Coordinates of C-alpha atoms and ligand atoms in Angstrom, one line a residue:
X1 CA 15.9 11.8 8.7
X2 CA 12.0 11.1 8.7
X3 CA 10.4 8.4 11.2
X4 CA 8.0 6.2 9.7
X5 CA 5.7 4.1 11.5
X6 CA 4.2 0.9 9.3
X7 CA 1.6 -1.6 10.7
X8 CA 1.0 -4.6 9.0
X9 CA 1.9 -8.4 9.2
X10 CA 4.8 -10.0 9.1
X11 CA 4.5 -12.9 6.7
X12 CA 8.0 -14.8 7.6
X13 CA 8.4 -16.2 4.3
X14 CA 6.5 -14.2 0.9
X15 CA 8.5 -11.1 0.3
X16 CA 5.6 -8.9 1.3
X17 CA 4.2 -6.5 3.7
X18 CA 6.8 -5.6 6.7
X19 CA 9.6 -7.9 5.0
X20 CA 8.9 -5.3 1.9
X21 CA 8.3 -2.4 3.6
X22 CA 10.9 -2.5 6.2
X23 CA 14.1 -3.0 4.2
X24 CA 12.7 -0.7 1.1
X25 CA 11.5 2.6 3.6
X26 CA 15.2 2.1 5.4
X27 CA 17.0 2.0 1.9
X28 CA 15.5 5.5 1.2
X29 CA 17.2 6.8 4.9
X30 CA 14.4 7.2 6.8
X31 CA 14.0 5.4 10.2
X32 CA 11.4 2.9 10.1
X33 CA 9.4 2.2 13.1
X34 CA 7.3 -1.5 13.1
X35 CA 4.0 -2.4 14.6
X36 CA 3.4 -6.3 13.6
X37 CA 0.0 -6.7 13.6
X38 CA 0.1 -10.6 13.0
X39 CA 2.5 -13.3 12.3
X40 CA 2.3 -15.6 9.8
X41 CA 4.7 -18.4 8.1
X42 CA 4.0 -17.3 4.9
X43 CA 1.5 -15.0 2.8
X44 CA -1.9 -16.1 2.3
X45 CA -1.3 -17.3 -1.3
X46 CA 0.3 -20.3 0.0
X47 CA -1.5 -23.3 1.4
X48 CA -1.3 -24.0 5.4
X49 CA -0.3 -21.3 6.5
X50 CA -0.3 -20.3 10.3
X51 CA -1.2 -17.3 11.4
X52 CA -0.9 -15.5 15.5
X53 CA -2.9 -12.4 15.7
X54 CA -1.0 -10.1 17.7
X55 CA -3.8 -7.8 18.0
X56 CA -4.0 -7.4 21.8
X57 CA -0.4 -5.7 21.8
X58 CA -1.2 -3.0 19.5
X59 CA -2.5 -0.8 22.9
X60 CA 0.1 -1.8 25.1
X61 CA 2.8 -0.8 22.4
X62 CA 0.9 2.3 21.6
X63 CA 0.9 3.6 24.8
X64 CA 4.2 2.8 25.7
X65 CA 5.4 5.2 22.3
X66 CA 2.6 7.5 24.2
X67 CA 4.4 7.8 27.2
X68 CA 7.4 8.3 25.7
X69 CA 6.5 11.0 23.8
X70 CA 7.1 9.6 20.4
X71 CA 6.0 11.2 17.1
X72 CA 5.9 10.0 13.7
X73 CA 6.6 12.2 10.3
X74 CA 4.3 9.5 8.2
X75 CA 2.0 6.1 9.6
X76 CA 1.8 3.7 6.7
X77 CA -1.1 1.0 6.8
X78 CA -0.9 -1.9 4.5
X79 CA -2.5 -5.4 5.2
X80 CA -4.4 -5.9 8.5
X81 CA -5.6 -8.7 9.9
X82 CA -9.6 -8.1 11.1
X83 CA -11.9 -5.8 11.5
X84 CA -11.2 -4.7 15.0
X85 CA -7.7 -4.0 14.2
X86 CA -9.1 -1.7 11.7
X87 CA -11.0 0.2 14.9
X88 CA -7.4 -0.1 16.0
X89 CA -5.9 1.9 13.3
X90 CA -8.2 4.8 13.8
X91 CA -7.4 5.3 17.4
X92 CA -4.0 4.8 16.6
X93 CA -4.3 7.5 13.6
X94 CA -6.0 9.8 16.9
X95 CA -3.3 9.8 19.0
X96 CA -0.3 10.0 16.9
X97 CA -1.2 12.4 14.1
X98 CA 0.7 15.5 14.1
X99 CA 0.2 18.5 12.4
X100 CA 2.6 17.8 10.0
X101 CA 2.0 13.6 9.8
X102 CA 1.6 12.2 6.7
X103 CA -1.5 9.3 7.1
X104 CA -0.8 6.7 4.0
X105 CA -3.2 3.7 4.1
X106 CA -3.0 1.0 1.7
X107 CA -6.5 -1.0 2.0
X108 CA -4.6 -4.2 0.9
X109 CA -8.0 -6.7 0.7
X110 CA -8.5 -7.5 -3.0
X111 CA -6.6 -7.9 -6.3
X112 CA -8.5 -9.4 -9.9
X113 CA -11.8 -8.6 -8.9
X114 CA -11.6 -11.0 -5.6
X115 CA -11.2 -10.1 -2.3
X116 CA -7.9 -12.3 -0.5
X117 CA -9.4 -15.2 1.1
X118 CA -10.3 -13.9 5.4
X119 CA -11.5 -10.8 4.1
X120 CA -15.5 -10.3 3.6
X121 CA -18.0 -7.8 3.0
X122 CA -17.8 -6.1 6.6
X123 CA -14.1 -5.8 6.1
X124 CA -14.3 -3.7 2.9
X125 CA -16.4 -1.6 4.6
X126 CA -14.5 -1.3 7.7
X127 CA -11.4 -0.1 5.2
X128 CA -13.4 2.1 3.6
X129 CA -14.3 3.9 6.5
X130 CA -10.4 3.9 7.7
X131 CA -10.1 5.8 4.1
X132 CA -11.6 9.0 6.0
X133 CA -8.7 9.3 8.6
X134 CA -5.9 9.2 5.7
X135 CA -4.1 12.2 3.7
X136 CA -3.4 9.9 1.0
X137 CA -4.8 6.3 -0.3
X138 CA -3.6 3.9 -2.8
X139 CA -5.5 0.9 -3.2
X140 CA -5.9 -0.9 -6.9
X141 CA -9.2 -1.1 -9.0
X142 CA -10.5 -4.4 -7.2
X143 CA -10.0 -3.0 -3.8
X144 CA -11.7 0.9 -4.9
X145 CA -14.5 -1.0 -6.7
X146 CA -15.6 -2.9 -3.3
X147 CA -15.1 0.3 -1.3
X148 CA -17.0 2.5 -3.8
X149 CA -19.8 -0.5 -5.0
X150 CA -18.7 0.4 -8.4
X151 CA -18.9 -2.1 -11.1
X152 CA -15.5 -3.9 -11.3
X153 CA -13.9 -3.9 -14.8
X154 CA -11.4 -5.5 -16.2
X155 CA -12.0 -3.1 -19.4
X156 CA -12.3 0.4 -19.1
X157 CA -11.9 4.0 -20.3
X158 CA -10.9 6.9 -18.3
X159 CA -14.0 8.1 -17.2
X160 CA -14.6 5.0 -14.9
X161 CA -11.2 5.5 -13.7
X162 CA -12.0 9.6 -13.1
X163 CA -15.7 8.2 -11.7
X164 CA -13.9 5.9 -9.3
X165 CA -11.2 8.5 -8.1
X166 CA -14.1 10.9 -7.8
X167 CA -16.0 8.3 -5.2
X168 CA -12.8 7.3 -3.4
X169 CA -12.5 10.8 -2.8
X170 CA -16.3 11.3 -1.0
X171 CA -14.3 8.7 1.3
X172 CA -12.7 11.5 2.5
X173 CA -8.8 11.3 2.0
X174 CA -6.8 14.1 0.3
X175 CA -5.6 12.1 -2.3
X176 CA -6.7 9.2 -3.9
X177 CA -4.7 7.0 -6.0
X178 CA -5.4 4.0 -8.1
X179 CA -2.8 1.1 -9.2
X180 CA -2.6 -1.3 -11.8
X181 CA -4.6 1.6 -14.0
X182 CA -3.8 0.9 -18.1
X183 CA -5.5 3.1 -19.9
X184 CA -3.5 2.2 -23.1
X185 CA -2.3 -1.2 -24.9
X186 CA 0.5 -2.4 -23.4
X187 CA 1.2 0.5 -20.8
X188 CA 0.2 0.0 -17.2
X189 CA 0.2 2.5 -13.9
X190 CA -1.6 5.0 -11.7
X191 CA -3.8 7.6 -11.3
X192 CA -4.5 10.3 -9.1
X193 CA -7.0 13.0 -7.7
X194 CA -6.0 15.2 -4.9
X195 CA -9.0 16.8 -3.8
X196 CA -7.7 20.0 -2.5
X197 CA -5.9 21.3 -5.6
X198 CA -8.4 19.5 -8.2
X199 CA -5.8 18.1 -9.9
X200 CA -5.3 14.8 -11.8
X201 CA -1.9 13.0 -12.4
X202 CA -1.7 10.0 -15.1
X203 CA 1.4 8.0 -15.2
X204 CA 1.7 5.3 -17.4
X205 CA 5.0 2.7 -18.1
X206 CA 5.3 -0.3 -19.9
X207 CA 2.9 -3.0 -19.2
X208 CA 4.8 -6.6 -17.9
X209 CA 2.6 -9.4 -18.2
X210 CA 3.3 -11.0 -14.7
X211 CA 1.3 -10.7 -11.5
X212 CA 3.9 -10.9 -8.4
X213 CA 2.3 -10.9 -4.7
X214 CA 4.2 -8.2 -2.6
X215 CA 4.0 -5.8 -5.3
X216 CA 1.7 -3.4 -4.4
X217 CA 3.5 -3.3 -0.5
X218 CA 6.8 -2.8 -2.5
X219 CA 4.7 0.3 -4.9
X220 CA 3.3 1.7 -1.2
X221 CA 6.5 1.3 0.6
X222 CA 8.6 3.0 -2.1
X223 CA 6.1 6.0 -2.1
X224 CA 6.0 6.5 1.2
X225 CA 10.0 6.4 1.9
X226 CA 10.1 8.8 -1.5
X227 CA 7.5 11.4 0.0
X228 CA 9.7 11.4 3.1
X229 CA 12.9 11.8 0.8
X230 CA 11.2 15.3 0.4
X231 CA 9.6 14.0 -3.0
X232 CA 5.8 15.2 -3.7
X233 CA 3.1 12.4 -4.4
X234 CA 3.4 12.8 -7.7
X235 CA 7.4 12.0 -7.9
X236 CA 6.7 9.5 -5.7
X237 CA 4.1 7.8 -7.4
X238 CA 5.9 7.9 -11.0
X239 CA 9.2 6.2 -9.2
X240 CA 7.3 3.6 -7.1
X241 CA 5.7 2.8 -10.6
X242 CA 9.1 2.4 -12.5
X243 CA 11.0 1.3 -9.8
X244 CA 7.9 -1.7 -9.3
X245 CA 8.0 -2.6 -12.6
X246 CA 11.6 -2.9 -13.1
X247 CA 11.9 -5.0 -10.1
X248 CA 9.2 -7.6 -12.0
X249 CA 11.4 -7.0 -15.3
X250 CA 15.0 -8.3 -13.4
X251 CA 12.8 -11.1 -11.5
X252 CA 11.8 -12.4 -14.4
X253 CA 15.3 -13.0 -15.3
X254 CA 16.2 -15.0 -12.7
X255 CA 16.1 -18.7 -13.7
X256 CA 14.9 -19.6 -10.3
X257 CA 12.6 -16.5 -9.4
X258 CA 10.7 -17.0 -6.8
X259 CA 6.3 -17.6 -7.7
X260 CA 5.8 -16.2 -4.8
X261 CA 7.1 -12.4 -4.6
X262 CA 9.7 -9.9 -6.1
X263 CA 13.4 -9.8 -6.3
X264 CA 13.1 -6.4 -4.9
X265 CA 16.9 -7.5 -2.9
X266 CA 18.2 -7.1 -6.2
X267 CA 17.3 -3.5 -7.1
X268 CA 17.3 -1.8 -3.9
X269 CA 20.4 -0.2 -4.7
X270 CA 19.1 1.9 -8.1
X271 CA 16.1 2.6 -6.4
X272 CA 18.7 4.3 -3.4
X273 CA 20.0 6.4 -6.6
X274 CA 16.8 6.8 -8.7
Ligands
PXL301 O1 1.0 -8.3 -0.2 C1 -0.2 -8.2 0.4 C2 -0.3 -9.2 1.5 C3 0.2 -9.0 2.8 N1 0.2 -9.8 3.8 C4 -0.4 -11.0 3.7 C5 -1.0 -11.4 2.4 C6 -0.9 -10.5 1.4 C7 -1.5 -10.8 0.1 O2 -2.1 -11.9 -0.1 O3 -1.5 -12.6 2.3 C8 -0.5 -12.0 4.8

């Protein structure tokens, strides 16, 4: 069994980040370690909702796992609160990274061209920087077009998607990969670089015409726990795409589906035999 660290917020109610990636990376057998980096009643696509930074035990917590001689196999970033926490992240990335530590970071910011609401221009930037301490990055077209200054487009070809991989990459992670790519009618899904081998991988399912918060956390989490499985990025990124879009498929056919994320509960056990 792998140890995974995650650090991100809990959102109580919203089916995303650690209530996502908590259940999903322990399905796949692999012990999942949690650093809540804020707590909030719900996600931030609902109105009103309260939010306690828990920023200041980040260190504390850290160095505690320090003294104890802790080490991680993978440390998987998703949403963070502010940009300090971000300066966080890269000490954190310091101490803990192993020889053999897998760095995933999810720059969760921005979806449909608009960053979430809290997040500004200083933030992208901040993420993009945090880009440079990872092995492996995942972050969708919205969130790679603010990082890169790229134009955002809702229409494209393959060339802007190679172009965009190709500046995520001057970031400085190993591999670079892109959600929420459809480079045919109908079809949606990734696309990767990974710098060291020169290599691109296209993977492309069936396009569902539904936009579900959660889903990207429940794409990263499912990669992550895959890679650990003993998957490479490439398996992992093709059954995080299937497994995510399957999820959206059975929500849909739920007569009382929740707006506000995925009935991932539902399909964590073909995901355990996928
Ligand atoms: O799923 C991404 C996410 C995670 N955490 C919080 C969010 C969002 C997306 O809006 O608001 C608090």
């Amino acid at each position: 069994m792998k140890r995974v660290l995650t650090i991100q917020d809990i959102s109580c109610l919203g089916k995303c980040s650690l209530t996502v990636a908590l259940p999903v990376i322990s399905a796949l057998g692999q012990e999942t370690v949690i650093l809540p980096t804020a707590v909030l009643s719900t996600h931030t696509m609902f109105k009103n909702f309260t939010c306690k930074d828990l920023s200041d035990q980040i260190d504390p917590i850290a160095a505690h796992w320090k003294s104890e001689n802790i080490a991680f196999d993978a440390i998987y970033t998703g949403y963070l609160g502010t940009v300090s926490q971000i300066e966080q992240m890269k000490e954190l990335f310091t101490t803990f990274r192993g020889k053999d530590t897998i760095v995933f970071v999810d720059p969760v910011m921005a979806d449909n061209g608009k960053l979430y609401p809290a997040f500004d221009m200083e933030y992208v930037k901040k993420n993009s920087e945090l880009c440079a301490y990872a092995d492996i990055i995942v972050p969708n077209i919205t969130e790679a077009s603010l990082m890169t200054g790229m134009e955002y487009k809702e229409e494209y070809d393959e060339c802007y998607i190679k172009e965009l991989l190709a500046r995520l990459t001057e970031l400085g992670s190993k591999i670079s990969v892109l959600t929420g790519v459809s480079l045919e009618k109908g079809k949606t899904g990734v696309m990767g670089y990974d710098k060291e081998k020169d290599e691109y991988y296209i993977y492309q399912n069936r396009r569902i015409d539904a936009s579900y918060h959660g889903t990207g956390d429940l794409f990263s989490s499912t990669c992550i726990g895959e890679i650990m499985r003993g998957k490479n990025w490439k398996e992992a990124m093709q059954i995080a795409a299937d497994y995510t879009a399957h999820t959206i498929e059975v929500t849909l056919q739920n007569p009382k589906k929740p707006w506000y994320g995925v009935d991932f509960e539902a399909t964590l056990p073909e995901l355990i035999k996928m």
